[in-house]
Coordinates of C-alpha atoms and ligand atoms in Angstrom, one line a residue:
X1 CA 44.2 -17.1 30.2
X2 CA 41.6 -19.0 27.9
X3 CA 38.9 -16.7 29.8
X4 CA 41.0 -13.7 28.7
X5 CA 41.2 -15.0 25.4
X6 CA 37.5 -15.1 25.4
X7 CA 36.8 -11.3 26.7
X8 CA 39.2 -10.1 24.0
X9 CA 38.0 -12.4 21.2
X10 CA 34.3 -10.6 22.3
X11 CA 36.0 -7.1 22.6
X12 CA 37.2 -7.1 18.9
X13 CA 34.6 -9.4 16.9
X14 CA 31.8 -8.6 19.5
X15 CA 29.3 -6.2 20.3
X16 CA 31.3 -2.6 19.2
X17 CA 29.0 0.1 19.7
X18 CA 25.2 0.5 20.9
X19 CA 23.3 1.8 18.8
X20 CA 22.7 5.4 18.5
X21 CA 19.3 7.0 19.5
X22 CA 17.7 7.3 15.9
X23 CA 14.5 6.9 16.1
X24 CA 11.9 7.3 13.1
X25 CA 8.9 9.0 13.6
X26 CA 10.7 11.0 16.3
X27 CA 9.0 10.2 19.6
X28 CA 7.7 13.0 21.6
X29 CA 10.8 12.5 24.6
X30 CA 13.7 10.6 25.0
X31 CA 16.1 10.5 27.5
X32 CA 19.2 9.0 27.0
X33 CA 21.6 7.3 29.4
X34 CA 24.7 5.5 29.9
X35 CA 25.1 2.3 29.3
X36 CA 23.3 -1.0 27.9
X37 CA 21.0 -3.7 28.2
X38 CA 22.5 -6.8 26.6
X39 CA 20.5 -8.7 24.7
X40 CA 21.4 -12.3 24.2
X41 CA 19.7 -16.1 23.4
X42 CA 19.2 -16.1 27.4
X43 CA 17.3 -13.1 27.6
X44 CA 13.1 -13.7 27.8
X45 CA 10.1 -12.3 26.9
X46 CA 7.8 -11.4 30.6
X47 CA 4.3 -11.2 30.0
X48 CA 2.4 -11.2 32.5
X49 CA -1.0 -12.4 30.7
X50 CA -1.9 -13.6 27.3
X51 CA -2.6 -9.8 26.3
X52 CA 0.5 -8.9 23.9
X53 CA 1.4 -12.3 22.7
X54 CA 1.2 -10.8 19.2
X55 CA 3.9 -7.8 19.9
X56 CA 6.3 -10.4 21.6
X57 CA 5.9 -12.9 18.7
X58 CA 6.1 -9.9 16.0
X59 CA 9.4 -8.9 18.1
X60 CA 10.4 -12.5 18.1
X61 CA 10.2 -13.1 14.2
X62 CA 12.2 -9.8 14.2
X63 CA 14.7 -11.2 16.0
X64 CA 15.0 -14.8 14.1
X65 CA 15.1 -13.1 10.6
X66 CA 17.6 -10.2 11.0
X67 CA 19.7 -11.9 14.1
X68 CA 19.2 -15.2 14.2
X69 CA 18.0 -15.4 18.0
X70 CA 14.8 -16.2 19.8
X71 CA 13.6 -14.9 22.8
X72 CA 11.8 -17.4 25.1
X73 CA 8.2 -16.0 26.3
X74 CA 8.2 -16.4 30.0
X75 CA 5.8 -15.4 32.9
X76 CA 8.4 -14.9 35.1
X77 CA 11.5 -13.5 35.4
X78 CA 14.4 -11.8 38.0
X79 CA 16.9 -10.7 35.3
X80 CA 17.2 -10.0 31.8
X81 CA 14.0 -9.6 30.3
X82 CA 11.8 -7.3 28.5
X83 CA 8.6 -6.4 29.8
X84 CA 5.7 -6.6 27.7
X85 CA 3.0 -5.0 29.3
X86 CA -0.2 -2.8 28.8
X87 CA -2.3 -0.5 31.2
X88 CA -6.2 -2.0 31.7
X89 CA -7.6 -1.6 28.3
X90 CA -11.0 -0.2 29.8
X91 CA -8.8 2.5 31.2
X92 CA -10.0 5.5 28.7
X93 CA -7.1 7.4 27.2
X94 CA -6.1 10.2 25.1
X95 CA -3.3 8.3 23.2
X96 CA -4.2 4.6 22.8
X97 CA -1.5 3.6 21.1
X98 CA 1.1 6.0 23.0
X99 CA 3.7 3.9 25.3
X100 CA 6.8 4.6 27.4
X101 CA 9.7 2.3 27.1
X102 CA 12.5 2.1 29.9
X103 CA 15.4 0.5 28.8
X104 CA 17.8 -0.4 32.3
X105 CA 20.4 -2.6 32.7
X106 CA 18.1 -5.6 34.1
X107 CA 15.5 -5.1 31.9
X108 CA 13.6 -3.3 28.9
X109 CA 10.2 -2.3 29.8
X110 CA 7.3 -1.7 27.2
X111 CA 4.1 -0.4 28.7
X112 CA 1.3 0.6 26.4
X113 CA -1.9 2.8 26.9
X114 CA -3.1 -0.3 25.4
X115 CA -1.9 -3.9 23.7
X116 CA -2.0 -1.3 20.4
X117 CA 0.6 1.1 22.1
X118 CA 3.0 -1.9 23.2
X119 CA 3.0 -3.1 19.9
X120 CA 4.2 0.3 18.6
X121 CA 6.9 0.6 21.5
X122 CA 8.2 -2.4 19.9
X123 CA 9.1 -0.5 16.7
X124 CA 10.9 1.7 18.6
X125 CA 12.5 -1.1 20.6
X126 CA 13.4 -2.5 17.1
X127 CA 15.2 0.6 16.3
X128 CA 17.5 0.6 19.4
X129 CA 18.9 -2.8 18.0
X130 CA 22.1 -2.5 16.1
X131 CA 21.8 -2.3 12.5
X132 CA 25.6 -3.5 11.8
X133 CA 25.2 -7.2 13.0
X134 CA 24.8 -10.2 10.6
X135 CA 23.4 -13.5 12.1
X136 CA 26.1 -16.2 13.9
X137 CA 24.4 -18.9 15.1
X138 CA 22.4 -17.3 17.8
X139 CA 25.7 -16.5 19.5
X140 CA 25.3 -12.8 19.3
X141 CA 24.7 -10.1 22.2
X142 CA 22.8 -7.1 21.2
X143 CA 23.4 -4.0 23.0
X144 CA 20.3 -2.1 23.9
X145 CA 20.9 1.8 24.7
X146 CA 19.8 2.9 28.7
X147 CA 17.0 5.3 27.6
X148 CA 13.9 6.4 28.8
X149 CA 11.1 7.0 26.0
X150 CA 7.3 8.3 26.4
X151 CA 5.5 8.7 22.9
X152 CA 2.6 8.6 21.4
X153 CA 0.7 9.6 18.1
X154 CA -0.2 13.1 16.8
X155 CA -3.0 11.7 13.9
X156 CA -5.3 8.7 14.5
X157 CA -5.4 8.0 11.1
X158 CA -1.5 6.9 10.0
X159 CA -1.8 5.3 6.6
X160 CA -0.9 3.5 3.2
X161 CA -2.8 2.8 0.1
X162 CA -2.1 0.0 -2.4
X163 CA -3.4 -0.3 -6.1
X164 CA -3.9 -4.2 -6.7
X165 CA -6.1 -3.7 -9.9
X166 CA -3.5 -2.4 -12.3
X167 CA -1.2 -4.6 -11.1
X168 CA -1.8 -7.5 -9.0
X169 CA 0.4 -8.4 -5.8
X170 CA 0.8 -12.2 -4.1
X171 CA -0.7 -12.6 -0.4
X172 CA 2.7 -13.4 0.5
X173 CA 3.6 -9.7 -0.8
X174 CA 1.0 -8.2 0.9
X175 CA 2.0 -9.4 4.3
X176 CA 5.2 -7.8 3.6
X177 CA 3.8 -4.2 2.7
X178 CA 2.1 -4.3 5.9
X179 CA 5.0 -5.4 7.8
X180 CA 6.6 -2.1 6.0
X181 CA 3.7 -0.1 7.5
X182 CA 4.2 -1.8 10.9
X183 CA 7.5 -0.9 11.2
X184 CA 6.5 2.8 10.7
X185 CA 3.7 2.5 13.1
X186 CA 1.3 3.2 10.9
X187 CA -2.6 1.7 11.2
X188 CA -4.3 1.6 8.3
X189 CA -4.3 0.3 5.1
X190 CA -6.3 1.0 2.7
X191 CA -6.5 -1.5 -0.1
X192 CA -7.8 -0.5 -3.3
X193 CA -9.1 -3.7 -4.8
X194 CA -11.5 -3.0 -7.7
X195 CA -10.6 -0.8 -10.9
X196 CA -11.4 -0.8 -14.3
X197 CA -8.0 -3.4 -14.8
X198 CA -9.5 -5.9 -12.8
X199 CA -11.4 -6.9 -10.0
X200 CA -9.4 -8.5 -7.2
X201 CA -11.7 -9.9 -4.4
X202 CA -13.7 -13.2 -4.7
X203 CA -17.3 -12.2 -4.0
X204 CA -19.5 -15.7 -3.5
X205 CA -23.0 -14.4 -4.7
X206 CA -21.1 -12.9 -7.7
X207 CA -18.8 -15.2 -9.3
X208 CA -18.4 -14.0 -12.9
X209 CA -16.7 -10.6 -11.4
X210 CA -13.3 -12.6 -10.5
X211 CA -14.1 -15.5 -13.3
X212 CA -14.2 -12.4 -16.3
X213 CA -13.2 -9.5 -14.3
X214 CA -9.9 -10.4 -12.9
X215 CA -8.7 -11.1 -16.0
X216 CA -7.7 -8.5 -19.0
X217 CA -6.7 -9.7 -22.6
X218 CA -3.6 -7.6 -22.5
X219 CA -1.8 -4.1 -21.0
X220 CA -0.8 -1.2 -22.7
X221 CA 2.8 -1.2 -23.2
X222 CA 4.8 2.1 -22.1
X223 CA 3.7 5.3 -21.1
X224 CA 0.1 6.1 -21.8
X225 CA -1.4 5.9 -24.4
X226 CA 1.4 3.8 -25.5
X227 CA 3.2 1.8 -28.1
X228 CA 0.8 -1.2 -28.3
X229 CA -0.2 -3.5 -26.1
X230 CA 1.6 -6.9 -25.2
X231 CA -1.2 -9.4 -25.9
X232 CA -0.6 -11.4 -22.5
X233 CA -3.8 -12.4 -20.3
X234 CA -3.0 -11.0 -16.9
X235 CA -4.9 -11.0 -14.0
X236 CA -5.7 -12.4 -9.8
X237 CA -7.8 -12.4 -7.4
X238 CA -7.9 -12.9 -3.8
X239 CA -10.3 -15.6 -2.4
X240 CA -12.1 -14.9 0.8
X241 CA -10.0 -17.1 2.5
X242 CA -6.8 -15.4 1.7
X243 CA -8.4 -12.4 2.5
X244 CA -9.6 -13.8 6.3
X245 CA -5.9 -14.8 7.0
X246 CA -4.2 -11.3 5.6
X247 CA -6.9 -9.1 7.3
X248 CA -6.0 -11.2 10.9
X249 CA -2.2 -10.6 9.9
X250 CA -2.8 -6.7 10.0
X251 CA -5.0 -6.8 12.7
X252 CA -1.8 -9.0 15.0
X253 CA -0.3 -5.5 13.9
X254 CA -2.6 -3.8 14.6
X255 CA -3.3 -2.2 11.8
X256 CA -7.1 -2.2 10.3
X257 CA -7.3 -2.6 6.7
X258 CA -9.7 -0.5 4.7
X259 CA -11.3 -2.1 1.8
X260 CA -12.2 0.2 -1.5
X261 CA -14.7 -1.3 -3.7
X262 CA -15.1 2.0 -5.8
X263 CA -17.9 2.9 -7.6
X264 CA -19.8 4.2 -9.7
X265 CA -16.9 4.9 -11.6
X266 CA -13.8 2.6 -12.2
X267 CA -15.8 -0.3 -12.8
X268 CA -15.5 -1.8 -16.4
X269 CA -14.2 -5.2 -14.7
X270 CA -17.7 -5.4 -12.9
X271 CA -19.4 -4.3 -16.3
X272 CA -17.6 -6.7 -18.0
X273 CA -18.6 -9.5 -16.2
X274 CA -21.9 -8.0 -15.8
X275 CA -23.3 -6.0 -18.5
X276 CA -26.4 -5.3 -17.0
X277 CA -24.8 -2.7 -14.3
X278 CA -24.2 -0.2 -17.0
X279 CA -25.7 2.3 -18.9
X280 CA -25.4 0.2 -22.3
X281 CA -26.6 -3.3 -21.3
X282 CA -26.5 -4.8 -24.5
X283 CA -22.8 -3.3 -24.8
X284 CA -19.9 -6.0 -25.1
X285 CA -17.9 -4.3 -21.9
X286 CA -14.0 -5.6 -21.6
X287 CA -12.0 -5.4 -18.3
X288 CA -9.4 -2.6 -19.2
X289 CA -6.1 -2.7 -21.1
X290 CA -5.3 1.1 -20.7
X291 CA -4.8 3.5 -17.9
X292 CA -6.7 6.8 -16.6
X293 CA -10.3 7.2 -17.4
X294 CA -10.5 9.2 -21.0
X295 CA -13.6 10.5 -21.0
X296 CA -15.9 8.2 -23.0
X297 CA -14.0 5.4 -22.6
X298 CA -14.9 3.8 -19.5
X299 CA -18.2 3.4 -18.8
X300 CA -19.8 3.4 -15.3
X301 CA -22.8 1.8 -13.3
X302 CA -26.0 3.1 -13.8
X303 CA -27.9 4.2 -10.8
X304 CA -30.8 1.7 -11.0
X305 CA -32.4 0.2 -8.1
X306 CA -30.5 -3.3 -9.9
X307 CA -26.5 -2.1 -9.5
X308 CA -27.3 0.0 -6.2
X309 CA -28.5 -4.0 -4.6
X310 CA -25.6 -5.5 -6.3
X311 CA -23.5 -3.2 -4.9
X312 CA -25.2 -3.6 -1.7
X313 CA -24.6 -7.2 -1.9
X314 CA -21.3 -6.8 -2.9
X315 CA -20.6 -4.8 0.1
X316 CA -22.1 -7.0 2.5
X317 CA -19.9 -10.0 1.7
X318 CA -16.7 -7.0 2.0
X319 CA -17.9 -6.1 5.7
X320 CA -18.4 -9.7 6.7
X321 CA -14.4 -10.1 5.7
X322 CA -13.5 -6.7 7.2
X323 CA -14.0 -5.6 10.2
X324 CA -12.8 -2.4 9.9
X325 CA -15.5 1.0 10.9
X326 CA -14.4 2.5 7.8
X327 CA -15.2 1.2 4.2
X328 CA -14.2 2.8 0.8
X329 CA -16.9 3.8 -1.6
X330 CA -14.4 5.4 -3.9
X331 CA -16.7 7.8 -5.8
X332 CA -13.7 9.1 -8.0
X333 CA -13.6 10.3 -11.3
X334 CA -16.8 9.1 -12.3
X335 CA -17.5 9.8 -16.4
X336 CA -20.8 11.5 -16.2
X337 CA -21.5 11.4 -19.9
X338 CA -23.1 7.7 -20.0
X339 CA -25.7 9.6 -17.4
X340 CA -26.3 12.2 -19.7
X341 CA -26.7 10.5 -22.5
X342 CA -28.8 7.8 -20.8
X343 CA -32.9 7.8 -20.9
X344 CA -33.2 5.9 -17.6
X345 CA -31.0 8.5 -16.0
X346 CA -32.6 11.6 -17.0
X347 CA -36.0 10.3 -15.9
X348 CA -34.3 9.5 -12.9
X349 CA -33.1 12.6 -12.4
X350 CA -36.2 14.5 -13.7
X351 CA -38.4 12.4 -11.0
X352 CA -36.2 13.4 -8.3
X353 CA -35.8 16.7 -9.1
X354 CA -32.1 16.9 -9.8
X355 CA -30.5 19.7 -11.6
X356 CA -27.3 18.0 -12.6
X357 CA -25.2 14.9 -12.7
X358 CA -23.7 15.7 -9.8
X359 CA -26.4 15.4 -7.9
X360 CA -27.0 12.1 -9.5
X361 CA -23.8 10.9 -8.1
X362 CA -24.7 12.3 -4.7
X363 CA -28.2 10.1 -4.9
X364 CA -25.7 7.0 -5.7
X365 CA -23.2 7.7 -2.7
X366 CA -26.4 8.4 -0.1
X367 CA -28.1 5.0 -1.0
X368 CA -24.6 3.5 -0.8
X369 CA -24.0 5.3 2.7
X370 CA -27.2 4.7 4.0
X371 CA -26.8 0.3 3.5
X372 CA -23.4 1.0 4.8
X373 CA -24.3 3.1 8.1
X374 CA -27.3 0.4 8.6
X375 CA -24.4 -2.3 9.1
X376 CA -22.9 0.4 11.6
X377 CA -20.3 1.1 9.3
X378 CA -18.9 4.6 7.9
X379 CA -18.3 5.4 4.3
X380 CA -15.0 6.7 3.4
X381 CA -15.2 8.6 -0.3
X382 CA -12.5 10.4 -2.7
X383 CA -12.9 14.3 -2.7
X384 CA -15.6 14.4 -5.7
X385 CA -18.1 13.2 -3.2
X386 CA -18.5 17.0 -2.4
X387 CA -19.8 17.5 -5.1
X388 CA -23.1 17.2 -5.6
X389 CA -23.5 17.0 -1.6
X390 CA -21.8 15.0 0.5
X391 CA -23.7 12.1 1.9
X392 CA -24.4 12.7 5.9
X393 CA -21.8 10.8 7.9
X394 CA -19.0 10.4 5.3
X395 CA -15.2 11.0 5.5
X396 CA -13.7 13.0 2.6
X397 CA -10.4 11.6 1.4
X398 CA -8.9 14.6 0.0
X399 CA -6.8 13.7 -3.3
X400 CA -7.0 16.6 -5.8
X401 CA -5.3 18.5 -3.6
X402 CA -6.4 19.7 -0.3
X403 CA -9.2 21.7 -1.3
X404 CA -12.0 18.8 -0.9
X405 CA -10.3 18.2 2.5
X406 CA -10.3 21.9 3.9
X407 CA -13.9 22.0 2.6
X408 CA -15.3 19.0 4.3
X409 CA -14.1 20.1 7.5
X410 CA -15.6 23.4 7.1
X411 CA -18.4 21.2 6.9
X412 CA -17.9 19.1 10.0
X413 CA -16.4 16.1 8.4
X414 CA -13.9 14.0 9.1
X415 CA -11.3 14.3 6.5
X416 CA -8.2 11.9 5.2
X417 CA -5.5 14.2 3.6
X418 CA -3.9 12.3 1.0
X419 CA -2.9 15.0 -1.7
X420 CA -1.3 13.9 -4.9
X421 CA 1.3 16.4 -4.6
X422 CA 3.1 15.2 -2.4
X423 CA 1.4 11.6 -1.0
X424 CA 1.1 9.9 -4.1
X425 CA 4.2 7.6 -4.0
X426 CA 3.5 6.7 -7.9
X427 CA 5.2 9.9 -8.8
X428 CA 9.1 10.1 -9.1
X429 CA 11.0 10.7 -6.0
X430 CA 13.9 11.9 -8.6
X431 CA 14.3 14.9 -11.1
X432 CA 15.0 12.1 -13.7
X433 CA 14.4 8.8 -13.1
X434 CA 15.3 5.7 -15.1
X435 CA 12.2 3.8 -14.4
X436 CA 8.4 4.8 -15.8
X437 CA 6.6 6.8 -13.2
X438 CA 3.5 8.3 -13.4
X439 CA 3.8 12.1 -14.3
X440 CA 5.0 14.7 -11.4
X441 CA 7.8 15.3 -9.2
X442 CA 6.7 14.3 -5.3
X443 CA 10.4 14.4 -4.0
X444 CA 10.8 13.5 0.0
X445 CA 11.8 16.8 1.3
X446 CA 8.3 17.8 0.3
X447 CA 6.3 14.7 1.8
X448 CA 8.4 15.7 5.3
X449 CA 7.8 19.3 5.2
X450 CA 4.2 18.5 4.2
X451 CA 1.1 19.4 6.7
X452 CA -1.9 17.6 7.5
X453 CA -3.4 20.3 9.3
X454 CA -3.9 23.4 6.6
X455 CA -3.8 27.0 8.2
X456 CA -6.6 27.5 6.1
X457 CA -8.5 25.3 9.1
X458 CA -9.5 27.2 12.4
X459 CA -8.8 25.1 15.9
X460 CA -12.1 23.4 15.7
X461 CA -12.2 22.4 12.2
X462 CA -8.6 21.0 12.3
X463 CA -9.9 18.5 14.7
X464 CA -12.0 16.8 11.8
X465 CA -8.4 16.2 9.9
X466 CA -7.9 12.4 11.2
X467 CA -4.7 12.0 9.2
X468 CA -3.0 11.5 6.1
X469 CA -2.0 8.6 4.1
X470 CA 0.6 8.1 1.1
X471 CA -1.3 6.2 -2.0
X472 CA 0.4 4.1 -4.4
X473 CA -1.5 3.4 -7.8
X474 CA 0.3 0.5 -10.0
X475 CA -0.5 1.8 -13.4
X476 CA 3.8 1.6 -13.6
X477 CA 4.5 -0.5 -10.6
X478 CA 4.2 -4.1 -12.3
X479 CA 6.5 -6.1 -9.2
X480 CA 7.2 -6.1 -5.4
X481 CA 10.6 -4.4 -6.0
X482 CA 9.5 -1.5 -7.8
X483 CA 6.5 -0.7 -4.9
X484 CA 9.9 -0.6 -2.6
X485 CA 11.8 1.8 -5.4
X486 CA 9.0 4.0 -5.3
X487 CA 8.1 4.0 -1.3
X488 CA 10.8 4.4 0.5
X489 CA 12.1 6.2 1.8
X490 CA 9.4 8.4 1.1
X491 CA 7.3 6.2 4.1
X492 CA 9.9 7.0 6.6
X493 CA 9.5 11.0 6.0
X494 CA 5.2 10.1 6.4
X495 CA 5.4 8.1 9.1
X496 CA 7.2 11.6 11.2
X497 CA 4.3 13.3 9.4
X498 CA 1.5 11.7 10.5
X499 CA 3.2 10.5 14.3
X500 CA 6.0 13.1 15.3
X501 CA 4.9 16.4 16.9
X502 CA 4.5 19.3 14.1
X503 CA 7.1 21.5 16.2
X504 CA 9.9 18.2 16.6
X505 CA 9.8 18.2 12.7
X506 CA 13.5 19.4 11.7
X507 CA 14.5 18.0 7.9
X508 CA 18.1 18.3 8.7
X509 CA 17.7 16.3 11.9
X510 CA 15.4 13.6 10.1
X511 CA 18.3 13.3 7.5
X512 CA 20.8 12.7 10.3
X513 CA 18.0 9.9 11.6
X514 CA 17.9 8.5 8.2
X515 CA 21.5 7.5 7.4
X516 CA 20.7 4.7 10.0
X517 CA 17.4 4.0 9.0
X518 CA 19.1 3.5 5.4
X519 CA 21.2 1.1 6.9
X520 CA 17.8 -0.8 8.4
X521 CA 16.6 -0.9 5.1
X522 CA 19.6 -2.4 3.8
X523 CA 19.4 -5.3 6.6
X524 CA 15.6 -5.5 5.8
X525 CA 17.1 -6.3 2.1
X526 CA 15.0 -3.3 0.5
X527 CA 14.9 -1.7 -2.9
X528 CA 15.0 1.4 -2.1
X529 CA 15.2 4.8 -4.1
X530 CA 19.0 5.4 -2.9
X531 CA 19.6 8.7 -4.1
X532 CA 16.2 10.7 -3.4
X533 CA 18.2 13.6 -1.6
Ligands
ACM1 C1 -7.7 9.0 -7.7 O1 -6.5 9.2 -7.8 N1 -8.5 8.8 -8.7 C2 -8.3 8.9 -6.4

């Protein structure tokens, strides 16, 4: 009787239903079965090596925060388990980070092309758990779908951008964003940590850029150009050490971050702490307190043998904290009127023969490029590098559009699509929102419907389009809840983008997917935009 008692008391309060097959970014095949793998406090972790300890710990933590269970990690087991495994990593394969998870009733197995590919089976994994269940003292049972899943990634290059300058996040919040992109199997991100509002990365043979230039005297208050300016010191930095410790937590992801140091534009926190970079060196130069870049107003680094070595140093302490093969220039939006109107640079230009500014800014970029490639490192820079002539070996990230893209792989570059209509996430997902946004309407229907690959590119030049990535600047993002408000679910309509096959794209069928991935995002406690369609 008392064991009856039991069986109905699990039948009612219990395990209900498995969860259905909604997985986002669509995987290339699943097959579904019948029945499930039940996942309890006595299942365990098999692996067979130290090789993915970081996706069964990552899987663990997963487990612990949203279930209350943990898994222990065993290297053997008869029953009950999940299989973390990988194929040699010296094997060479097309899809790295592609996988095939079996889920059976004695066991889940996760085999990647690499440790990379189990790690991203174990989003999917994450997705078969049930989204319904609250934590009860580690006495729940999971159920875990029979299916059979092979997958793998359409773009190399899967990412998310982050604006620290105009607003400054914690470590702790940075951790988090890249546990977002984790969860969407996404591998880079690209952090933009210097801009006119403050520079946000402790470099040891330049102090005075994190003493003066993390730090502005006040922020515009409102919309640009606003309706004064609040008065309050605001500011941050990241120490090296911090940054050691968050660049080893994306890369337990595996996901490589991408510094931006940009230059020579977007730099009046480095001219403010040292003058002697700019144009004007006897000008008093203050760390921002306004957005966008207004013509006159902020100044940029002359091209002198003096800021292209700084920068040079500046980079060199960068690649010795990131690992990554790719390293942002920037190269955006760079004023060219302090070069016109400056003596040094129209000798400069007049020695070299150069016919315009642009050109100027192409000399800047090569130098830069050429330190860079010496470290065996590639530049990445924003679409204006085109003009002017792109330096050699660099990747275009295409944000005015898609035009600098499209044109760089005519010209047998590897591009980054990241169009501000749709990818920037700083524009309103809604018609009318209640919160400031940045102006524009980038509403998620168009970031899923959206293309890396323009038809504009032949066969061989769209294989220069590595990927896509959605940017966020902060200009009207001042806290961690308001980054969720503004990306998702717009992330969850990218990540299909930039993983799913072009032909399994079906917007009605994602929005089906997404009423359970809304439910995830209400276990994972986030802010999100809740009525974006
Ligand atoms: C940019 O939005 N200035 C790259």
């Amino acid at each position: 009787m008392k064991r009856l008692i039991y069986l109905f008391a699990i039948l009612i309060t219990g395990i209900a239903h498995s969860q259905e097959i909604n997985i986002i970014p669509k995987p290339v095949e699943v097959k579904a079965g019948k029945g499930d793998f039940i996942l309890s406090e006595k299942t365990s972790i098999l692996l067979y090596n130290d090789s993915n300890k970081q996706s069964a710990d990552f899987f663990n933590d997963y487990l612990e925060k949203y279930y209350g269970i943990q898994l222990r990690i065993v290297a053997n087991a008869k029953e009950n388990f999940i299989l973390l495994n990988n194929i040699n990593e010296n094997r060479t394969t097309e899809h790295p980070e592609g996988y095939q998870l079996k889920v059976n009733k004695n066991s889940v197995d996760i085999t990647g092309q690499s440790e990379a590919g189990t790690f991203r089976g174990v989003q999917t994994l994450i997705q078969l758990l049930p989204v319904n269940q609250q934590p009860e003292n580690g006495n729940q049972q999971l159920k875990i779908p029979f299916v059979t899943i092979t997958d793998y990634p359409r773009f190399p290059y899967r990412g998310m951008h982050l604006d620290v300058s105009r607003h400054f996040f914690p470590v702790d919040y940075i951790k988090k964003y890249i546990d977002f992109l984790a969860l969407h199997k996404m591998n880079y991100f690209h952090w933009h940590l210097t801009d006119d509002q403050g520079w946000r990365i402790e470099i040891k043979k330049y102090p005075k850029l994190t003493e003066i230039g993390a730090w502005r005297d006040g922020t515009i208050i409102g919309k640009y150009p606003g309706t004064g300016n609040d008065g309050i010191r605001y500011g941050g930095y990241y120490t090296q050490e911090q940054i050691k410790a968050i660049v080893k937590y994306a890369a337990d992801r595996y996901i490589t971050i991408v510094p931006e140091i940009d230059m020579p534009g977007h730099d009046m926190a480095a001219l403010a702490a040292y003058p002697q970079l700019g144009t004007r060196p006897d000008s008093v130069y203050k760390v921002a307190q306004t957005w966008g870049i207004f013509g006159k107003f902020n100044n940029v680094l002359s091209p002198t043998e003096y800021a292209i070595h700084f920068m040079e140093d500046v980079l060199n302490e960068v690649m010795q904290l990131f690992p990554s093969k790719y390293i942002h220039i920037g190269g955006d939006e760079v004023s060219k009127i302090w070069w016109h109107n400056s003596t040094f640079c129209l000798q400069l230009m007049k020695e070299k023969g150069m016919k315009d500014e642009h050109e100027l800014q192409s000399y800047f970029i090569q130098r830069i490029e050429k330190f860079v490639n010496s470290k065996g490192r590639t530049i990445i820079g924003w679409d204006e590098i085109l003009e002017g002539g792109l330096a050699p070996n660099a990747v275009v990230m295409s944000w005015r559009g898609e035009k600098g893209g499209i044109a760089a792989a005519k010209q047998n570059h590897n591009v980054i699509m990241t169009p501000d209509n749709p990818l920037y996430f700083n524009r309103s997902q809604l018609q009318k929102d209640d919160s400031l946004t940045a102006g524009g309407y980038n509403p998620i229907e168009n970031v899923y419907t959206y293309d890396p690959v323009s038809k504009e590119l032949n066969t061989a030049q769209a294989k220069y389009i590595l990927g896509a990535q959605g940017n966020l600047w902060t200009e009207y993002i001042t806290n961690p809840r308001k980054v969720e408000y503004m990306i998702f679910p717009r992330i969850s309509a990218l990540s299909e983008v930039v993983w799913s096959k072009k032909e399994d794209r079906n917007w009605n069928d994602f929005k089906k997917r997404m009423a359970c991935q809304f439910k995830r995002y209400d276990l994972w406690k986030i802010n999100y935009c809740k009525n974006s369609y």
